[in-house]
Amino acid sequence: MNFRILKKDLKRKKSINLILLVFIFLSTMFIAGSLYNFTVILNGVDNFLTQAGIGDFLIVTMGGNEQEISENDKNIEEFLKNQKDVTSYTIDNILFLSANQLKKENNKKILLDNTMILNCFDIEQQKFFDKNNQEITHMEDATIYISQRMAAGNHLKIGDKVKVCCESGYEVELKVAGELKDALLGSDMMGTQRCVINSRDFQEVLKKGNLPFGRLYSIFCKDLNAFQIEYNNGNFNEIFGADRTLVKTTYILEMVIAAVILLVSICLIAISVLMLKFTIVFTVNEDYKEIGIMKAIGMKDSAIRRLYMVKYFVLAAIGALFGFMVSIPFSTTLLLQVTQKIVIKSGRTGILFQFVTSVLIVGIIVLFGYLSTGKIKKFSPMDAIRSGNNGERFQKKGIFHLKNSHVRPTTFLAYNDVLCEIKKYFILFLTSVIGVWLVIMPVNTINTLKSDGIAAWFGLTDCDFYIRDEEKVAELIGKGTKQEWYHYLEDTKQLFERNGIEVEKVCTEVYFKLRVRKENKSYKSFAIQGLGTSTEQYFYDEGYPPIYENEVAITHVIAEKIDAKLGDTIYITSEEQEKPYLISAIYQSMNNMGEGIRFTTQAELDYTKVSGGFGAQIILQNEKDREKLSDIIEQVKKLMPKAKIETVGEFISGMIGNISGRLDSLKLLILIVVAAINILVVMLMQKMFLIRERGEMGMLKSIGFSNGAVIRWQTKRMILVQFFGILIGIFTGAFFSEITAGQVFKIMGAKKIEFVINPLEIYVIYPAVLFLVTILACMLTMQKVRNVSIQEMNNME
Amino acid sequence: MEAALCVKDLCKTYITNKRQNNVLKNINFTIERGEMVAVMGPSGSGKSTLLYNVSGMDCPTAGEVLLAGKKITDLKEKELAEVRLTSMGFIFQQMHMLKNLSIMDNILLPAYQVGKKEHTRQEINEFCLSLMRKLGISEIAENDIAEVSGGQLQRACICRSLINRPEILFADEPTGALNRSTSEDVMQELNKLNREGTTIMLVTHDMKVAAKCSRILYIVDGNIKGELHLGIIGESQLETSQREKIDKASEVKFRERKLNNWLIEMGW
């Protein structure tokens, strides 16, 4: 009997049961997929570093050769042997390659932003993975795994040939075996990239290539802080020295994307739960009449309740089964965005997790159903007649009156309905708000990262373009004097002027890695000396720009590391001696994870220990020339064929990785996901209203409302809710961006964030896209109004 | 002058479970302006279907319906909605109103919906209040629909059907959901409206209601079996001498008796 009633019910109330089924399906898909992503992403980067075997502290040195290692390396090795805080360490040989030493099959130069490290795939320091997340355990002779950036930047694919052309005349051709997932140097923010080959090939290149030699130390410590203090006091030279936390921080982009996906997932879960509850309550309300009639013919409450529980169980089981099946590809698609650079464990555990979640959802739905059907006890047979309303339960409805309004009746009905039944429209409102937040956040982040003002965040002065010349910088570092850097700037200026490019200023920044100390707290920090610039050209959060030789500005991060504040005296080691400096200013920089010390031009620093530079910054003289900047850049490219000419945005992209490029695709994905969710929610809610309000629609038609007018009434209601949802979303979007993306910027070193808001995008284009697609969806759904006949007004409550 | 309603060869067929059910079979009749016509007949005879089809609430399978000379059977949905909005009023057995609006707002709704404005909203509001006063419900103008009695709600429905000054008023069992005394009141109002010139066509089971109409159509199995002219109440076709002798109450009784006899003849 129960089965027959259930079968009839499912058949007869096809629409409402189908809507519930769709919501169960969507909720399961979103919740199971998102919860799994949540657990995987939360510790994704950490797991990757552990999986790869990254040590607690990593050092890269340059110098010496295989037969005779440098004094510096000897000292480091000795130091490590005697350190009580070191539990174990590994040492691997590496080689350094510059862009000129790597060529394509057709002898075309391979473009690299920075130096390339070459080592064996089976070094002790870490494991390497291929694009399919498989550990590389074997490599054929004459094959090479290349970095992802090298592959993307030079359009290299598996099977292509890469030539290593050494200055010694030795050449070797290697076939690309794949792209690397490299835990230490794989992030876009790491300037240096890495390629791996097998041991036989590496030994051959090592012997015949005469390439710069270096060592890679991976250290595991009992007490990392104690080790770092000792190491910093050791005065060793390294080209890279960082702890695991810093390596992890270089995956900031992965973390940004992961954070965005987590937020999307949380929002999806919230929307799904709300929608499910709404749909179940709605379905139970639809059953008022049946429940009343069943009671009238003498059925017990428990028997009626059992009947509904069976119905909800059947619907939940079917919906959850399909939802579970689709949640697997759904979660994989979202995870793909975050697993480009890192390896995330997946497999059967994930599927099992999603299955268990789906089973739980069935349980939750049945529980929801059980709680919602609790009302059955309260229903009387009278409810069967009055569809749940006994008249006395009506409350005062209207706040506004049509007689006082000046709008069209359909508009009045729309806003009056929303105001009278706010709870009913709250989910839609919330969906719109969340949707706008999710869209605004990446847009604000991208616009901020793309803006001209971003240069200040990276502790750079504004300029028209950058000349990045790796070879020249290496040559200048080799010469080891400040004077040579000035000559280079002067030569560049003259070259431009000879070619009709009027330049106001040519300047540069030279990088050092210097030990800074305040009392017993020390740190080896990234430091900058600008040449051809003035310290006044930079932005500072506190204090005044350093003017005298013994004044410096430090970043918030360094101030925290050594516990220093404005006006304090700190000690910086350069030219083998420790000199006192007064902190005149504190600034923020997103360069080098917020590390930085800025010296005045006249400060005496050891130019034999320069750790890097980029080339030169160019400021044009005429505003007119600025208008044809792209032409000038093209001209400079011809004048300096070995150099890379970049705009400010391109230069910063090179420093932090192509954040905007990857976020751009994520932005589009989110817009599509959010729009799809909004459309679904609107369509399904509208379908429910179409079932619930058939009586009202029939009645309005009977008094002369056309189909168009009824559609307008329903659509205006949605427009109103969407409009206010989007409006609130816009106004609170900046705050949401600050508490999400803002935190990520803070990790990168920016203490004060002012998001660059593009009003056209944020206030017009994106909200308009969301608004229009949902309204269009609503209007299309409402075309079904044409099928509502006047006689259906007899179903009015 | 054209008739208020002219129905020619009207047919309505429903197809349920592949079975054809001819509910109305070649119905022909005319209602002149100012008439008040009741349609009576046994349950399932097709009374309500007839009302819905002639009023454009439903589409007939065949035949023509001319409303004040305008053929409404050929109209498109949008034009038909316009006719429903401006040229006719409809009173339903159930008092259907929007629960989120006050009584007065419910009445005003069709008036405000009229696209071409002949009257300002101020004038419409005043007319609405005058209608409500006329039907004795002006004091419940601001009330919600749940706060008033069935009779008051039905009068509000009448007001709503009259708000656009229709040429013809259709009513489907207008007193079906009301008690005897409220029914009497509602019928008095309808008679008053009829005397003021509104043509009325109503469907009823109630002999007392039908007795207040000027003409009765009796429908059986989708065919009009007969019709009875009772004349406008208060202007019965009685001899003056007789009229002088009887008072108004007696006239109603007289009409009811006459109707009763006729209905017996019809097989009621």
PDB file of C-alpha atoms in Angstrom, chain B residues 5-11 26-31 50 53-54 63-66 201 224:
ATOM      1  CA  LEU B   5     -23.309  38.850 -25.555  1.00  0.00           C
ATOM      2  CA  CYS B   6     -24.055  36.726 -28.562  1.00  0.00           C
ATOM      3  CA  VAL B   7     -23.168  33.027 -28.593  1.00  0.00           C
ATOM      4  CA  LYS B   8     -23.330  31.021 -31.800  1.00  0.00           C
ATOM      5  CA  ASP B   9     -22.894  27.230 -32.161  1.00  0.00           C
ATOM      6  CA  LEU B  10     -20.618  27.030 -29.146  1.00  0.00           C
ATOM      7  CA  CYS B  11     -19.025  23.647 -28.545  1.00  0.00           C
ATOM      8  CA  ASN B  26     -23.973  23.822 -30.303  1.00  0.00           C
ATOM      9  CA  ILE B  27     -25.095  26.393 -27.785  1.00  0.00           C
ATOM     10  CA  ASN B  28     -26.840  29.475 -29.158  1.00  0.00           C
ATOM     11  CA  PHE B  29     -28.183  32.382 -27.166  1.00  0.00           C
ATOM     12  CA  THR B  30     -28.046  36.161 -26.903  1.00  0.00           C
ATOM     13  CA  ILE B  31     -28.021  38.442 -23.889  1.00  0.00           C
ATOM     14  CA  LEU B  50     -20.457  27.623 -20.562  1.00  0.00           C
ATOM     15  CA  ASN B  53     -16.156  29.769 -22.454  1.00  0.00           C
ATOM     16  CA  VAL B  54     -18.400  32.725 -23.151  1.00  0.00           C
ATOM     17  CA  GLY B  63     -18.390  28.358 -32.322  1.00  0.00           C
ATOM     18  CA  GLU B  64     -18.396  32.090 -31.886  1.00  0.00           C
ATOM     19  CA  VAL B  65     -18.731  34.401 -28.935  1.00  0.00           C
ATOM     20  CA  LEU B  66     -19.402  38.079 -29.589  1.00  0.00           C
ATOM     21  CA  MET B 201     -24.762  36.539 -16.576  1.00  0.00           C
ATOM     22  CA  ILE B 224     -29.980  24.657 -23.627  1.00  0.00           C
TER      23      ILE B 224
END
